[in-house]
């Protein structure tokens, strides 16, 4: 079952494909958008059809592909008018230098250019061309003009080009184009204007230069929350120990220890509206970090590690809040192996949270390292909501749906 992506679901996206060798990658973009739940209408220029056929996109979208301004199905509206009017997003990938020039000059000599001129939908361009064409002042002037008119540009990347040369001008990867589409679609979402800080992963507490104490947290839950908040229009900072790929459109700060996470979190939450503390912060760290790798002594002897307490980051944030600064809303996670609700309730109160997300990490289908989670939400005003087993992406959306409804003055 493909995962429906909330910000894409039932959105009408026009995918314009223009004539460059990277046109084949538009098929992967199209497929991801359709799987995410978007309604995708593909419009191809004549040159694009030299590289990839309309049939490919028809098979992916199960919808007709538009290639000709004057090919009007009986009883239907002129395509550039009806498509332009109903679109939520016009995405052109790849966008050639020629297409950029046409758009920047308001030309409307084919269906795609006419739609671009007629649509009120936001425009997202993923340019792809040879480096010399990319560097040409004409291309730059065209892009600047389009940007000033509100277009968003993603890429191009550096890499191998059609000519065999290496340089800037390569179409960015389909994943990044789809992420950019999500960002543009989410701009006016329910969290537009919010500053959101999310922490993720298990902290690593050094023993010596090569060893550390840590836990099984993968960071997946925190990343899902960061991406979901981004998709709702928030400016998101993700403070993470995990080695997962940096999400597009999110400020990512990599840390290792609880001390580093504390410093970054306190700095970033100063102005924030929301802190989601999904990280599994180690409560203890080795009291002494050996400067050199600890060596075995003799054939049998063990090693005793003395652990000292780490700062409680959420408790410090609560103190900040009480003093009148720090995030408006704070959310914690309680990973428990027993007495789930009692323990979570006590953390909710002790850390003065607005919401705590409790999960039983002893279950095999929930908690650490898996893609699913079964959580119970405990709110500061006393209500408790048990959610069924869901993907972590769905849990993230469910949490943020509740956050948007929280009656907290921002
Ligand atoms: N947390 C934190 N700083 C710590 C420990 C935990 O900010 N030093 C945060 C976690 O990110 C989580 C919440 O507090 O959002 C609860 O974490 P958890 O480890 O479940 O609870 P503890 O406070 O460590 O309590 P206990 O030792 O009783 O489990």
Short mmCIF file of C-alpha atoms and ligand atoms in Angstrom, two decimals:
data_model
loop_
_atom_site.label_atom_id
_atom_site.label_comp_id
_atom_site.label_asym_id
_atom_site.label_seq_id
_atom_site.Cartn_x
_atom_site.Cartn_y
_atom_site.Cartn_z
CA UNK A 1 0.00 0.00 0.00
CA UNK A 2 1.52 3.35 -1.01
CA UNK A 3 1.58 5.88 1.83
CA UNK A 4 -0.74 8.79 1.20
CA UNK A 5 1.07 12.03 1.95
CA UNK A 6 -1.25 14.51 3.59
CA UNK A 7 0.02 17.62 1.80
CA UNK A 8 -0.26 15.86 -1.61
CA UNK A 9 -3.57 14.14 -1.04
CA UNK A 10 -6.16 15.20 -3.66
CA UNK A 11 -4.00 18.13 -4.75
CA UNK A 12 -4.19 18.87 -8.47
CA UNK A 13 -0.66 19.09 -9.82
CA UNK A 14 0.21 19.91 -13.40
CA UNK A 15 3.53 18.32 -14.23
CA UNK A 16 5.10 20.04 -17.21
CA UNK A 17 7.79 18.02 -18.96
CA UNK A 18 10.10 19.81 -21.38
CA UNK A 19 12.70 18.53 -23.81
CA UNK A 20 15.92 17.52 -22.09
CA UNK A 21 17.57 14.16 -21.52
CA UNK A 22 16.48 14.34 -17.86
CA UNK A 23 12.84 14.07 -19.04
CA UNK A 24 12.94 10.36 -18.14
CA UNK A 25 13.36 11.32 -14.46
CA UNK A 26 10.02 13.13 -14.65
CA UNK A 27 8.43 9.67 -14.76
CA UNK A 28 9.79 8.93 -11.25
CA UNK A 29 8.57 12.34 -10.03
CA UNK A 30 5.15 11.65 -11.53
CA UNK A 31 4.97 8.20 -9.94
CA UNK A 32 5.88 9.51 -6.47
CA UNK A 33 3.30 12.29 -6.68
CA UNK A 34 0.57 9.85 -7.75
CA UNK A 35 1.51 7.38 -5.00
CA UNK A 36 1.40 10.22 -2.48
CA UNK A 37 -2.25 10.82 -3.41
CA UNK A 38 -1.99 13.75 -5.85
CA UNK A 39 -4.07 14.09 -9.03
CA UNK A 40 -1.42 14.62 -11.68
CA UNK A 41 -2.05 15.96 -15.18
CA UNK A 42 1.01 15.78 -17.38
CA UNK A 43 1.62 18.36 -20.09
CA UNK A 44 4.47 17.63 -22.49
CA UNK A 45 6.18 19.91 -24.97
CA UNK A 46 6.93 18.64 -28.45
CA UNK A 47 10.63 18.34 -27.62
CA UNK A 48 9.89 16.32 -24.46
CA UNK A 49 8.18 13.70 -26.62
CA UNK A 50 11.50 13.09 -28.41
CA UNK A 51 12.88 11.77 -25.09
CA UNK A 52 9.93 9.99 -23.47
CA UNK A 53 6.45 9.09 -24.70
CA UNK A 54 3.08 10.33 -23.42
CA UNK A 55 2.13 6.69 -22.90
CA UNK A 56 4.59 6.42 -19.98
CA UNK A 57 2.84 9.22 -18.11
CA UNK A 58 -0.62 8.02 -19.10
CA UNK A 59 0.19 4.64 -17.57
CA UNK A 60 1.48 6.26 -14.37
CA UNK A 61 -1.38 8.71 -13.90
CA UNK A 62 -4.29 6.78 -15.49
CA UNK A 63 -5.23 10.10 -17.03
CA UNK A 64 -4.87 11.57 -20.52
CA UNK A 65 -1.60 13.35 -21.23
CA UNK A 66 -1.81 16.77 -22.83
CA UNK A 67 0.48 17.58 -25.74
CA UNK A 68 -1.41 19.94 -28.02
CA UNK A 69 -3.10 23.27 -27.34
CA UNK A 70 -5.68 22.67 -30.07
CA UNK A 71 -6.56 19.09 -29.27
CA UNK A 72 -9.84 19.78 -27.48
CA UNK A 73 -11.89 16.71 -26.53
CA UNK A 74 -15.57 17.14 -27.62
CA UNK A 75 -17.70 18.84 -25.00
CA UNK A 76 -14.66 19.91 -22.94
CA UNK A 77 -13.09 23.23 -22.19
CA UNK A 78 -9.93 24.49 -23.82
CA UNK A 79 -7.25 22.54 -21.87
CA UNK A 80 -5.02 25.46 -20.97
CA UNK A 81 -7.93 27.29 -19.39
CA UNK A 82 -9.47 24.37 -17.47
CA UNK A 83 -6.11 22.95 -16.33
CA UNK A 84 -4.76 26.36 -15.37
CA UNK A 85 -7.85 27.22 -13.34
CA UNK A 86 -8.01 24.09 -11.21
CA UNK A 87 -4.30 23.56 -10.48
CA UNK A 88 -2.85 23.74 -6.97
CA UNK A 89 0.70 23.64 -8.34
CA UNK A 90 2.44 23.89 -11.69
CA UNK A 91 5.67 21.91 -11.54
CA UNK A 92 7.99 21.93 -14.55
CA UNK A 93 10.65 19.21 -14.41
CA UNK A 94 12.91 19.28 -16.25
CA UNK A 95 12.74 22.95 -17.19
CA UNK A 96 15.10 23.64 -20.11
CA UNK A 97 16.88 26.96 -20.72
CA UNK A 98 14.48 27.51 -23.63
CA UNK A 99 11.41 26.99 -21.41
CA UNK A 100 12.77 29.40 -18.78
CA UNK A 101 13.31 31.99 -21.52
CA UNK A 102 9.76 31.55 -22.78
CA UNK A 103 8.23 31.83 -19.31
CA UNK A 104 10.33 34.87 -18.42
CA UNK A 105 9.05 36.61 -21.52
CA UNK A 106 5.42 35.69 -21.15
CA UNK A 107 5.28 33.71 -24.40
CA UNK A 108 2.38 31.33 -24.87
CA UNK A 109 3.19 29.45 -28.05
CA UNK A 110 2.46 25.96 -26.74
CA UNK A 111 0.11 24.41 -24.21
CA UNK A 112 2.55 24.37 -21.28
CA UNK A 113 3.63 27.99 -21.76
CA UNK A 114 -0.02 29.05 -22.10
CA UNK A 115 -0.90 27.26 -18.85
CA UNK A 116 2.05 28.91 -17.07
CA UNK A 117 0.76 32.30 -18.19
CA UNK A 118 -2.87 31.57 -17.31
CA UNK A 119 -2.63 29.78 -13.96
CA UNK A 120 -2.88 31.42 -10.55
CA UNK A 121 -1.17 28.32 -9.06
CA UNK A 122 2.36 28.60 -7.64
CA UNK A 123 5.14 27.69 -10.08
CA UNK A 124 7.97 25.30 -9.19
CA UNK A 125 10.81 24.92 -11.67
CA UNK A 126 13.50 22.23 -11.72
CA UNK A 127 16.00 23.44 -14.32
CA UNK A 128 18.30 21.05 -16.21
CA UNK A 129 20.79 21.98 -18.90
CA UNK A 130 24.45 21.96 -19.86
CA UNK A 131 26.69 24.02 -17.57
CA UNK A 132 27.43 26.70 -20.16
CA UNK A 133 23.73 27.28 -20.76
CA UNK A 134 23.14 27.40 -17.00
CA UNK A 135 25.93 29.95 -16.53
CA UNK A 136 24.79 32.18 -19.40
CA UNK A 137 23.65 35.60 -18.21
CA UNK A 138 20.43 35.21 -20.21
CA UNK A 139 19.46 32.13 -18.17
CA UNK A 140 20.30 33.92 -14.93
CA UNK A 141 18.34 37.00 -15.88
CA UNK A 142 15.35 34.80 -16.81
CA UNK A 143 15.51 32.95 -13.51
CA UNK A 144 15.79 36.15 -11.50
CA UNK A 145 12.72 37.50 -13.26
CA UNK A 146 10.76 34.32 -12.61
CA UNK A 147 11.86 34.30 -8.96
CA UNK A 148 10.78 37.90 -8.55
CA UNK A 149 7.37 36.91 -9.91
CA UNK A 150 7.12 34.27 -7.17
CA UNK A 151 8.46 31.10 -8.81
CA UNK A 152 10.41 28.62 -6.69
CA UNK A 153 13.52 27.07 -8.20
CA UNK A 154 14.93 23.71 -7.10
CA UNK A 155 18.42 22.85 -8.32
CA UNK A 156 20.14 22.27 -10.60
CA UNK A 157 22.70 19.99 -8.98
CA UNK A 158 26.34 19.35 -9.85
CA UNK A 159 27.12 16.09 -11.53
CA UNK A 160 27.41 14.21 -14.78
CA UNK A 161 25.61 15.86 -17.68
CA UNK A 162 24.25 14.49 -20.98
CA UNK A 163 27.42 15.59 -22.81
CA UNK A 164 29.51 13.39 -20.51
CA UNK A 165 31.03 16.45 -18.84
CA UNK A 166 30.66 17.11 -15.12
CA UNK A 167 29.30 20.42 -13.87
CA UNK A 168 26.29 22.30 -12.63
CA UNK A 169 23.09 21.78 -14.59
CA UNK A 170 21.96 18.29 -13.63
CA UNK A 171 18.30 17.85 -12.69
CA UNK A 172 17.99 17.28 -8.92
CA UNK A 173 16.83 13.82 -7.91
CA UNK A 174 13.10 13.00 -8.01
CA UNK A 175 12.91 12.76 -4.19
CA UNK A 176 14.11 16.33 -3.86
CA UNK A 177 11.71 17.60 -6.53
CA UNK A 178 8.79 15.93 -4.74
CA UNK A 179 9.95 17.39 -1.40
CA UNK A 180 10.13 20.84 -2.97
CA UNK A 181 6.58 20.35 -4.32
CA UNK A 182 5.45 19.47 -0.78
CA UNK A 183 7.09 22.60 0.62
CA UNK A 184 5.44 24.85 -1.97
CA UNK A 185 2.02 23.20 -1.49
CA UNK A 186 2.35 23.49 2.30
CA UNK A 187 3.27 27.16 2.37
CA UNK A 188 -0.16 28.30 3.40
CA UNK A 189 -0.72 25.31 5.69
CA UNK A 190 -1.96 25.31 9.26
CA UNK A 191 1.52 25.97 10.68
CA UNK A 192 2.56 28.77 8.32
CA UNK A 193 4.54 31.30 10.34
CA UNK A 194 5.37 28.82 13.13
CA UNK A 195 8.93 28.19 14.32
CA UNK A 196 9.14 24.52 15.24
CA UNK A 197 12.02 22.70 16.92
CA UNK A 198 12.15 18.89 16.85
CA UNK A 199 14.75 16.65 18.47
CA UNK A 200 15.42 13.11 17.25
CA UNK A 201 17.54 10.03 17.92
CA UNK A 202 19.30 8.60 20.94
CA UNK A 203 22.10 10.67 22.44
CA UNK A 204 25.61 9.19 22.42
CA UNK A 205 27.61 9.63 25.61
CA UNK A 206 31.32 9.19 25.07
CA UNK A 207 33.35 6.71 27.14
CA UNK A 208 36.61 7.28 25.25
CA UNK A 209 37.46 8.51 21.71
CA UNK A 210 36.03 5.34 20.11
CA UNK A 211 33.22 4.15 22.40
CA UNK A 212 29.92 5.51 23.66
CA UNK A 213 26.82 4.62 25.68
CA UNK A 214 23.55 5.00 23.76
CA UNK A 215 20.08 3.47 23.19
CA UNK A 216 18.00 1.92 20.40
CA UNK A 217 16.25 5.08 19.20
CA UNK A 218 16.44 5.35 15.38
CA UNK A 219 15.26 8.95 15.08
CA UNK A 220 12.47 7.99 12.64
CA UNK A 221 9.65 9.41 14.79
CA UNK A 222 11.35 12.81 15.15
CA UNK A 223 12.15 13.00 11.43
CA UNK A 224 8.51 12.22 10.61
CA UNK A 225 7.36 15.08 12.89
CA UNK A 226 9.89 17.50 11.34
CA UNK A 227 8.77 16.69 7.80
CA UNK A 228 5.06 16.85 8.71
CA UNK A 229 5.56 20.30 10.30
CA UNK A 230 7.49 21.46 7.22
CA UNK A 231 4.63 20.25 5.01
CA UNK A 232 2.26 22.46 7.04
CA UNK A 233 4.31 25.56 6.33
CA UNK A 234 6.40 25.74 9.53
CA UNK A 235 10.05 26.81 9.64
CA UNK A 236 11.55 23.70 11.20
CA UNK A 237 14.84 23.06 12.99
CA UNK A 238 15.70 19.39 13.54
CA UNK A 239 18.29 18.69 16.24
CA UNK A 240 19.39 15.13 15.72
CA UNK A 241 21.87 12.41 16.59
CA UNK A 242 20.60 10.10 13.84
CA UNK A 243 22.38 9.44 10.57
CA UNK A 244 19.20 9.52 8.43
CA UNK A 245 19.26 11.71 5.28
CA UNK A 246 18.69 15.41 6.08
CA UNK A 247 15.08 16.26 5.18
CA UNK A 248 14.72 18.84 2.39
CA UNK A 249 13.67 22.30 3.51
CA UNK A 250 14.49 21.73 7.18
CA UNK A 251 17.37 23.26 9.13
CA UNK A 252 19.31 20.28 10.51
CA UNK A 253 21.72 20.49 13.44
CA UNK A 254 23.73 17.33 14.09
CA UNK A 255 24.68 16.65 17.70
CA UNK A 256 25.88 13.62 19.64
CA UNK A 257 25.61 14.02 23.42
CA UNK A 258 22.82 15.22 25.72
CA UNK A 259 24.95 18.28 26.56
CA UNK A 260 25.21 19.21 22.87
CA UNK A 261 21.50 18.58 22.35
CA UNK A 262 20.70 20.73 25.39
CA UNK A 263 22.78 23.67 24.11
CA UNK A 264 21.27 23.55 20.61
CA UNK A 265 17.72 23.08 21.92
CA UNK A 266 17.84 25.93 24.43
CA UNK A 267 19.26 28.25 21.79
CA UNK A 268 16.71 27.31 19.14
CA UNK A 269 13.62 27.21 21.36
CA UNK A 270 14.10 30.74 22.57
CA UNK A 271 11.84 32.11 19.84
CA UNK A 272 9.99 28.91 18.94
CA UNK A 273 6.25 28.28 19.00
CA UNK A 274 6.59 24.53 19.40
CA UNK A 275 9.15 22.07 20.73
CA UNK A 276 8.67 18.38 20.01
CA UNK A 277 11.18 16.44 22.09
CA UNK A 278 11.19 13.06 20.33
CA UNK A 279 14.85 12.33 21.16
CA UNK A 280 15.74 9.57 23.58
CA UNK A 281 18.06 11.56 25.80
CA UNK A 282 20.41 9.48 27.95
CA UNK A 283 19.79 10.21 31.60
CA UNK A 284 23.39 9.36 32.49
CA UNK A 285 26.82 9.83 30.94
CA UNK A 286 30.26 8.53 31.92
CA UNK A 287 31.65 10.82 34.61
CA UNK A 288 35.07 10.84 32.99
CA UNK A 289 35.74 10.60 29.25
CA UNK A 290 39.11 8.91 28.75
CA UNK A 291 41.39 10.92 26.49
CA UNK A 292 42.83 7.77 24.90
CA UNK A 293 41.18 4.48 24.02
CA UNK A 294 40.76 2.41 27.20
CA UNK A 295 42.95 -0.72 27.03
CA UNK A 296 42.29 -4.10 28.68
CA UNK A 297 44.50 -4.90 31.61
CA UNK A 298 45.41 -8.54 32.22
CA UNK A 299 43.36 -11.49 30.91
CA UNK A 300 40.19 -11.31 32.99
CA UNK A 301 39.46 -8.03 34.81
CA UNK A 302 36.26 -6.08 34.01
CA UNK A 303 35.73 -2.35 33.83
CA UNK A 304 33.49 -0.25 36.07
CA UNK A 305 32.00 2.86 34.52
CA UNK A 306 30.84 5.60 36.81
CA UNK A 307 27.83 7.39 35.35
CA UNK A 308 26.68 10.87 36.31
CA UNK A 309 23.32 12.56 35.64
CA UNK A 310 22.69 14.41 32.41
CA UNK A 311 20.66 17.62 32.34
CA UNK A 312 16.92 17.16 31.77
CA UNK A 313 16.40 19.28 28.68
CA UNK A 314 12.60 19.40 28.85
CA UNK A 315 12.68 20.35 32.52
CA UNK A 316 14.99 23.26 31.66
CA UNK A 317 12.69 24.34 28.85
CA UNK A 318 9.79 24.26 31.32
CA UNK A 319 11.78 26.59 33.61
CA UNK A 320 12.37 28.94 30.67
CA UNK A 321 8.67 28.90 29.89
CA UNK A 322 7.83 29.71 33.50
CA UNK A 323 10.22 32.68 33.25
CA UNK A 324 8.32 33.96 30.22
CA UNK A 325 10.41 32.84 27.26
CA UNK A 326 10.96 29.61 25.32
CA UNK A 327 8.43 27.71 23.22
CA UNK A 328 4.69 28.26 23.60
CA UNK A 329 3.88 24.57 23.28
CA UNK A 330 6.08 21.70 24.48
CA UNK A 331 5.54 18.06 23.64
CA UNK A 332 7.43 15.16 25.16
CA UNK A 333 7.59 11.45 24.43
CA UNK A 334 7.47 8.77 27.08
CA UNK A 335 8.98 5.48 26.01
CA UNK A 336 8.07 2.95 28.68
CA UNK A 337 8.27 -0.79 29.22
CA UNK A 338 5.79 -0.88 32.14
CA UNK A 339 3.06 1.28 33.77
CA UNK A 340 2.80 3.29 30.56
CA UNK A 341 0.03 5.73 31.47
CA UNK A 342 1.02 6.34 35.09
CA UNK A 343 4.63 7.05 34.13
CA UNK A 344 3.62 9.23 31.19
CA UNK A 345 1.16 11.22 33.33
CA UNK A 346 3.82 11.92 35.92
CA UNK A 347 6.27 13.12 33.20
CA UNK A 348 3.55 15.33 31.68
CA UNK A 349 3.13 17.08 35.03
CA UNK A 350 6.78 17.09 36.12
CA UNK A 351 8.01 18.60 32.83
CA UNK A 352 4.98 20.92 32.54
CA UNK A 353 4.17 19.71 29.02
CA UNK A 354 1.12 20.50 26.90
CA UNK A 355 1.07 16.97 25.52
CA UNK A 356 2.96 13.75 26.09
CA UNK A 357 3.08 10.94 23.54
CA UNK A 358 3.31 7.65 25.40
CA UNK A 359 4.42 4.45 23.74
CA UNK A 360 5.18 0.97 24.95
CA UNK A 361 8.61 0.20 23.54
CA UNK A 362 8.46 -3.44 24.58
CA UNK A 363 5.96 -4.14 21.71
CA UNK A 364 7.60 -5.49 18.53
CA UNK A 365 5.50 -3.40 16.13
CA UNK A 366 5.91 -0.09 17.96
CA UNK A 367 8.64 2.11 19.35
CA UNK A 368 12.31 1.95 18.44
CA UNK A 369 13.66 1.23 14.95
CA UNK A 370 10.37 0.08 13.33
CA UNK A 371 8.25 2.17 10.94
CA UNK A 372 5.08 1.84 12.99
CA UNK A 373 4.00 3.10 16.36
CA UNK A 374 1.05 2.69 18.72
CA UNK A 375 0.77 5.70 20.98
CA UNK A 376 -1.51 7.23 23.58
CA UNK A 377 -1.77 11.00 23.81
CA UNK A 378 -2.09 12.58 27.26
CA UNK A 379 -3.01 16.25 27.30
CA UNK A 380 -2.28 18.80 30.03
CA UNK A 381 -6.01 19.48 30.50
CA UNK A 382 -6.57 15.85 31.41
CA UNK A 383 -7.89 14.15 28.28
CA UNK A 384 -6.36 10.90 27.04
CA UNK A 385 -6.57 9.61 23.48
CA UNK A 386 -5.46 6.16 22.42
CA UNK A 387 -4.45 5.93 18.73
CA UNK A 388 -4.41 2.63 16.79
CA UNK A 389 -1.25 1.13 15.25
CA UNK A 390 -0.11 3.58 12.56
CA UNK A 391 2.95 4.39 10.50
CA UNK A 392 5.24 6.92 12.21
CA UNK A 393 4.34 9.37 9.43
CA UNK A 394 0.64 9.02 10.36
CA UNK A 395 1.45 9.38 14.08
CA UNK A 396 3.33 12.60 13.28
CA UNK A 397 0.33 13.98 11.36
CA UNK A 398 -2.05 12.96 14.17
CA UNK A 399 0.12 14.75 16.76
CA UNK A 400 0.30 17.94 14.68
CA UNK A 401 -3.46 17.86 13.98
CA UNK A 402 -3.96 17.95 17.77
CA UNK A 403 -1.32 20.67 18.21
CA UNK A 404 -3.05 22.91 15.67
CA UNK A 405 -6.25 22.53 17.67
CA UNK A 406 -4.62 23.22 21.07
CA UNK A 407 -6.07 26.37 22.44
CA UNK A 408 -2.80 28.01 23.33
CA UNK A 409 -2.14 31.69 22.77
CA UNK A 410 0.81 32.06 20.43
N1 LIG B 1 14.12 14.16 28.18
C1 LIG B 1 14.91 15.28 28.24
N2 LIG B 1 16.10 15.26 28.91
C2 LIG B 1 16.50 14.14 29.55
C3 LIG B 1 15.69 12.99 29.52
C4 LIG B 1 14.51 13.03 28.83
O1 LIG B 1 14.51 16.31 27.66
N3 LIG B 1 17.66 14.15 30.19
C5 LIG B 1 12.84 14.20 27.47
C6 LIG B 1 12.71 13.17 26.37
O2 LIG B 1 13.15 13.67 25.12
C7 LIG B 1 11.24 12.85 26.35
C8 LIG B 1 10.81 13.08 27.79
O3 LIG B 1 11.81 13.89 28.38
O4 LIG B 1 10.50 13.74 25.52
C9 LIG B 1 10.65 11.82 28.59
O5 LIG B 1 11.83 11.07 28.45
P1 LIG B 1 12.02 9.69 29.19
O6 LIG B 1 13.39 9.19 28.94
O7 LIG B 1 10.86 8.79 28.87
O8 LIG B 1 11.83 10.12 30.72
P2 LIG B 1 12.84 10.55 31.84
O9 LIG B 1 12.66 11.99 32.10
O10 LIG B 1 14.20 10.07 31.51
O11 LIG B 1 12.26 9.76 33.09
P3 LIG B 1 12.53 8.23 33.58
O12 LIG B 1 13.99 8.18 33.87
O13 LIG B 1 11.67 8.12 34.80
O14 LIG B 1 12.07 7.33 32.48
#
